[in-house]
C-alpha positions as YAML, in Angstrom:
chain: A
units: angstrom
residues:
- id: 1
  name: PRO
  ca: [86.24, -26.24, -79.58]
- id: 2
  name: ASN
  ca: [83.67, -23.82, -80.94]
- id: 3
  name: GLN
  ca: [81.82, -22.56, -77.86]
- id: 4
  name: SER
  ca: [78.58, -20.62, -77.87]
- id: 5
  name: VAL
  ca: [78.13, -17.59, -75.67]
- id: 6
  name: LEU
  ca: [75.40, -19.68, -74.00]
- id: 7
  name: ASP
  ca: [78.06, -22.09, -72.73]
- id: 8
  name: ASN
  ca: [79.47, -19.29, -70.58]
- id: 9
  name: PRO
  ca: [76.95, -18.01, -67.98]
- id: 10
  name: ASP
  ca: [79.04, -14.88, -67.37]
- id: 11
  name: ALA
  ca: [78.76, -13.91, -71.02]
- id: 12
  name: PHE
  ca: [75.01, -14.48, -71.08]
- id: 13
  name: GLY
  ca: [74.43, -12.41, -67.94]
- id: 14
  name: TYR
  ca: [73.15, -14.84, -65.32]
- id: 15
  name: LYS
  ca: [74.88, -12.92, -62.56]
- id: 16
  name: VAL
  ca: [73.44, -9.67, -61.28]
- id: 17
  name: PHE
  ca: [76.85, -8.10, -61.60]
- id: 18
  name: SER
  ca: [78.83, -10.31, -63.95]
- id: 19
  name: LYS
  ca: [81.91, -8.15, -64.40]
- id: 20
  name: ALA
  ca: [82.84, -4.55, -63.81]
- id: 21
  name: ASN
  ca: [86.24, -3.24, -64.82]
- id: 22
  name: ASP
  ca: [87.36, -6.87, -65.47]
- id: 23
  name: GLU
  ca: [86.92, -7.74, -61.81]
- id: 24
  name: GLU
  ca: [84.59, -10.35, -60.33]
- id: 25
  name: ILE
  ca: [81.79, -8.87, -58.20]
- id: 26
  name: SER
  ca: [80.00, -10.88, -55.52]
- id: 27
  name: ALA
  ca: [77.03, -10.05, -53.30]
- id: 28
  name: GLU
  ca: [79.40, -9.59, -50.35]
- id: 29
  name: ASP
  ca: [81.16, -6.80, -52.26]
- id: 30
  name: LEU
  ca: [77.92, -4.83, -52.33]
- id: 31
  name: SER
  ca: [77.59, -4.59, -48.56]
- id: 32
  name: THR
  ca: [78.97, -1.07, -48.10]
- id: 33
  name: PRO
  ca: [77.98, 2.25, -49.65]
- id: 34
  name: ASP
  ca: [81.61, 2.80, -50.68]
- id: 35
  name: GLU
  ca: [81.57, -0.38, -52.78]
- id: 36
  name: LEU
  ca: [78.29, 0.59, -54.40]
- id: 37
  name: GLU
  ca: [79.62, 4.06, -55.18]
- id: 38
  name: ARG
  ca: [82.77, 2.57, -56.71]
- id: 39
  name: LEU
  ca: [80.61, 0.52, -59.11]
- id: 40
  name: ARG
  ca: [78.57, 3.47, -60.37]
- id: 41
  name: ARG
  ca: [79.12, 4.33, -64.00]
- id: 42
  name: ALA
  ca: [77.83, 7.01, -66.34]
- id: 43
  name: GLU
  ca: [75.06, 6.08, -68.72]
- id: 44
  name: GLN
  ca: [77.37, 6.62, -71.69]
- id: 45
  name: ALA
  ca: [79.79, 4.00, -70.35]
- id: 46
  name: ILE
  ca: [76.96, 1.53, -69.86]
- id: 47
  name: ASP
  ca: [75.67, 2.26, -73.37]
- id: 48
  name: ARG
  ca: [79.14, 1.69, -74.87]
- id: 49
  name: GLU
  ca: [79.47, -1.61, -73.02]
- id: 50
  name: TYR
  ca: [76.01, -2.69, -74.13]
- id: 51
  name: ASP
  ca: [76.67, -1.68, -77.75]
- id: 52
  name: ALA
  ca: [79.88, -3.73, -77.72]
- id: 53
  name: ALA
  ca: [78.07, -6.75, -76.25]
- id: 54
  name: ARG
  ca: [74.91, -6.49, -78.38]
- id: 55
  name: PRO
  ca: [76.15, -8.71, -81.27]
- id: 56
  name: ARG
  ca: [77.20, -11.44, -78.79]
- id: 57
  name: ILE
  ca: [73.87, -11.21, -76.98]
- id: 58
  name: PHE
  ca: [71.92, -11.40, -80.24]
- id: 59
  name: GLY
  ca: [74.05, -14.33, -81.40]
- id: 60
  name: ALA
  ca: [73.48, -16.10, -78.08]
- id: 61
  name: LEU
  ca: [69.73, -15.63, -78.41]
- id: 62
  name: LEU
  ca: [69.78, -17.01, -81.95]
- id: 63
  name: ASP
  ca: [71.88, -19.99, -80.77]
- id: 64
  name: LEU
  ca: [69.35, -20.61, -78.02]
- id: 65
  name: LEU
  ca: [66.43, -20.31, -80.46]
- id: 66
  name: ALA
  ca: [68.04, -22.83, -82.81]
- id: 67
  name: LYS
  ca: [68.57, -25.30, -79.95]
- id: 68
  name: VAL
  ca: [64.98, -24.86, -78.71]
- id: 69
  name: LEU
  ca: [63.54, -25.37, -82.20]
- id: 70
  name: THR
  ca: [65.67, -28.49, -82.59]
- id: 71
  name: GLU
  ca: [64.43, -29.84, -79.24]
- id: 72
  name: LEU
  ca: [60.75, -28.96, -79.82]
- id: 73
  name: PRO
  ca: [59.82, -32.11, -81.82]
- id: 74
  name: ASN
  ca: [61.10, -34.21, -78.89]
- id: 75
  name: VAL
  ca: [58.80, -32.53, -76.36]
- id: 76
  name: HIS
  ca: [55.77, -34.58, -75.30]
- id: 77
  name: LEU
  ca: [53.77, -33.34, -72.32]
- id: 78
  name: ASP
  ca: [51.38, -35.58, -70.39]
- id: 79
  name: ARG
  ca: [48.87, -32.74, -70.20]
- id: 80
  name: LEU
  ca: [48.89, -29.72, -72.46]
- id: 81
  name: PRO
  ca: [48.49, -26.49, -70.51]
- id: 82
  name: ARG
  ca: [46.42, -23.53, -71.54]
- id: 83
  name: MET
  ca: [48.38, -21.91, -74.41]
- id: 84
  name: ALA
  ca: [49.68, -25.37, -75.31]
- id: 85
  name: ASP
  ca: [52.26, -24.25, -77.89]
- id: 86
  name: PHE
  ca: [53.82, -21.81, -75.43]
- id: 87
  name: GLY
  ca: [53.94, -24.58, -72.82]
- id: 88
  name: ARG
  ca: [55.74, -26.86, -75.30]
- id: 89
  name: LEU
  ca: [58.24, -24.08, -76.08]
- id: 90
  name: LEU
  ca: [58.94, -23.62, -72.37]
- id: 91
  name: ALA
  ca: [59.46, -27.37, -71.97]
- id: 92
  name: ALA
  ca: [61.90, -27.38, -74.91]
- id: 93
  name: LEU
  ca: [63.72, -24.38, -73.41]
- id: 94
  name: ASP
  ca: [63.93, -26.17, -70.06]
- id: 95
  name: ASN
  ca: [65.39, -29.26, -71.80]
- id: 96
  name: VAL
  ca: [67.99, -27.17, -73.65]
- id: 97
  name: LEU
  ca: [69.06, -25.26, -70.54]
- id: 98
  name: ALA
  ca: [68.77, -28.21, -68.15]
- id: 99
  name: ALA
  ca: [72.43, -29.29, -68.25]
- id: 100
  name: GLY
  ca: [73.78, -28.41, -64.81]
- id: 101
  name: SER
  ca: [71.18, -25.79, -63.97]
- id: 102
  name: ASP
  ca: [67.80, -25.27, -62.35]
- id: 103
  name: HIS
  ca: [65.69, -24.13, -65.31]
- id: 104
  name: ARG
  ca: [62.02, -24.75, -64.72]
- id: 105
  name: GLY
  ca: [60.13, -22.27, -66.88]
- id: 106
  name: LEU
  ca: [57.23, -24.62, -67.58]
- id: 107
  name: GLU
  ca: [56.79, -25.38, -63.87]
- id: 108
  name: ILE
  ca: [56.73, -21.65, -63.08]
- id: 109
  name: TYR
  ca: [54.27, -21.01, -65.89]
- id: 110
  name: LEU
  ca: [51.96, -23.78, -64.68]
- id: 111
  name: GLY
  ca: [52.17, -22.49, -61.11]
- id: 112
  name: GLN
  ca: [51.17, -19.01, -62.21]
- id: 113
  name: ARG
  ca: [47.48, -19.94, -62.36]
- id: 114
  name: GLU
  ca: [47.50, -20.95, -58.70]
- id: 115
  name: ARG
  ca: [49.32, -17.77, -57.69]
- id: 116
  name: ILE
  ca: [46.89, -15.58, -59.64]
- id: 117
  name: ALA
  ca: [43.87, -17.39, -58.15]
- id: 118
  name: GLU
  ca: [45.26, -16.92, -54.65]
- id: 119
  name: THR
  ca: [45.85, -13.22, -55.32]
- id: 120
  name: VAL
  ca: [42.28, -12.82, -56.58]
- id: 121
  name: ILE
  ca: [40.89, -14.55, -53.49]
- id: 122
  name: GLU
  ca: [43.13, -12.65, -51.06]
- id: 123
  name: SER
  ca: [42.08, -9.32, -52.57]
- id: 124
  name: ASP
  ca: [38.33, -9.94, -52.48]
- id: 125
  name: PRO
  ca: [36.44, -9.83, -49.16]
- id: 126
  name: VAL
  ca: [33.57, -11.95, -50.53]
- id: 127
  name: ALA
  ca: [35.99, -14.68, -51.65]
- id: 128
  name: LEU
  ca: [37.74, -14.59, -48.26]
- id: 129
  name: ALA
  ca: [34.40, -14.81, -46.42]
- id: 130
  name: LEU
  ca: [33.28, -17.68, -48.64]
- id: 131
  name: ARG
  ca: [36.54, -19.56, -48.10]
- id: 132
  name: SER
  ca: [36.34, -19.02, -44.33]
- id: 133
  name: PHE
  ca: [32.71, -20.18, -44.32]
- id: 134
  name: LEU
  ca: [33.61, -23.33, -46.27]
- id: 135
  name: HIS
  ca: [36.40, -24.21, -43.86]
- id: 136
  name: LYS
  ca: [33.66, -24.73, -41.27]
- id: 137
  name: GLU
  ca: [31.09, -26.20, -43.68]
- id: 138
  name: THR
  ca: [32.74, -28.51, -46.22]
- id: 139
  name: THR
  ca: [29.55, -28.68, -48.32]
- id: 140
  name: TRP
  ca: [26.72, -26.20, -48.36]
- id: 141
  name: VAL
  ca: [23.51, -26.02, -50.38]
- id: 142
  name: GLY
  ca: [21.24, -23.01, -50.31]
- id: 143
  name: THR
  ca: [20.04, -19.88, -52.05]
- id: 144
  name: ALA
  ca: [21.99, -16.70, -52.71]
- id: 145
  name: THR
  ca: [19.82, -14.98, -50.09]
- id: 146
  name: GLU
  ca: [20.78, -17.58, -47.48]
- id: 147
  name: LEU
  ca: [24.44, -17.45, -48.41]
- id: 148
  name: LEU
  ca: [24.49, -13.66, -48.22]
- id: 149
  name: ALA
  ca: [23.03, -13.87, -44.71]
- id: 150
  name: ARG
  ca: [25.59, -16.52, -43.67]
- id: 151
  name: ILE
  ca: [28.75, -14.80, -44.93]
- id: 152
  name: SER
  ca: [27.96, -11.10, -44.48]
- id: 153
  name: PRO
  ca: [29.92, -9.42, -41.67]
- id: 154
  name: GLU
  ca: [28.14, -7.21, -39.13]
- id: 155
  name: LYS
  ca: [29.63, -4.13, -40.77]
- id: 156
  name: PRO
  ca: [30.09, -4.97, -44.46]
- id: 157
  name: PRO
  ca: [33.08, -3.24, -46.10]
- id: 158
  name: LYS
  ca: [32.66, -0.84, -48.99]
- id: 159
  name: GLY
  ca: [31.73, -2.72, -52.14]
- id: 160
  name: TRP
  ca: [30.15, -5.65, -50.29]
- id: 161
  name: PRO
  ca: [27.17, -7.10, -52.20]
- id: 162
  name: LEU
  ca: [23.92, -6.01, -50.57]
- id: 163
  name: THR
  ca: [21.51, -8.10, -52.64]
- id: 164
  name: PRO
  ca: [21.43, -11.80, -53.57]
- id: 165
  name: GLN
  ca: [21.71, -10.80, -57.24]
- id: 166
  name: SER
  ca: [24.91, -8.82, -56.66]
- id: 167
  name: LEU
  ca: [26.34, -11.70, -54.58]
- id: 168
  name: GLY
  ca: [25.52, -14.11, -57.43]
- id: 169
  name: GLY
  ca: [27.27, -11.86, -59.95]
- id: 170
  name: ARG
  ca: [30.31, -11.51, -57.70]
- id: 171
  name: ILE
  ca: [30.56, -15.28, -57.18]
- id: 172
  name: THR
  ca: [30.23, -15.84, -60.94]
- id: 173
  name: ARG
  ca: [33.23, -13.57, -61.53]
- id: 174
  name: LEU
  ca: [35.16, -15.32, -58.74]
- id: 175
  name: MET
  ca: [34.34, -18.88, -59.86]
- id: 176
  name: PRO
  ca: [37.55, -19.53, -61.86]
- id: 177
  name: ALA
  ca: [39.75, -18.43, -58.95]
- id: 178
  name: LEU
  ca: [37.61, -20.28, -56.41]
- id: 179
  name: GLU
  ca: [37.71, -23.49, -58.48]
- id: 180
  name: GLN
  ca: [41.49, -23.17, -58.89]
- id: 181
  name: SER
  ca: [41.78, -23.07, -55.09]
- id: 182
  name: GLY
  ca: [39.50, -26.09, -54.61]
- id: 183
  name: ILE
  ca: [36.12, -24.42, -54.01]
- id: 184
  name: VAL
  ca: [33.53, -25.65, -56.49]
- id: 185
  name: VAL
  ca: [30.42, -23.54, -56.94]
- id: 186
  name: THR
  ca: [27.45, -24.91, -58.87]
- id: 187
  name: ARG
  ca: [24.10, -23.36, -59.69]
- id: 188
  name: ASP
  ca: [20.78, -25.05, -60.18]
...
């Protein structure tokens, strides 16, 4: 049968070390410095190997593209994500690669928003203080002046907002990340 390079994971490079000197390499083989040293190769050797494999790699990518484009009309998502066309492409790619594997590109893409929001919150002392405050108070209504007084630490860190206006600006910039993590801020 006519097999694509995609049908062979070794040929497409799913393993960290797929083959070296025609010998199978496993993670256990990499446990000693001697084994790692034995696997070292000169850049020229790597370049020659890559140059020899480049047509197969390019062909495999074109095969994959053709399969994804064939699958794309069959993709129907319940909810379109931000960058909807990219989300549909990821879903088609997942469908094409799904046979016997754990491809979940769309799921990872959709989860990225939550991870980014959490990173934004974890890196901002105002967001952390606001989240901590709202764990005690599930709902709070007040002015920026009152909120600043409630969440400000005794010794504010560098960059802490010192005025209600600067707190309001900071919260405005944080609103998308806060909302993604379940904290809804509204202004009257």
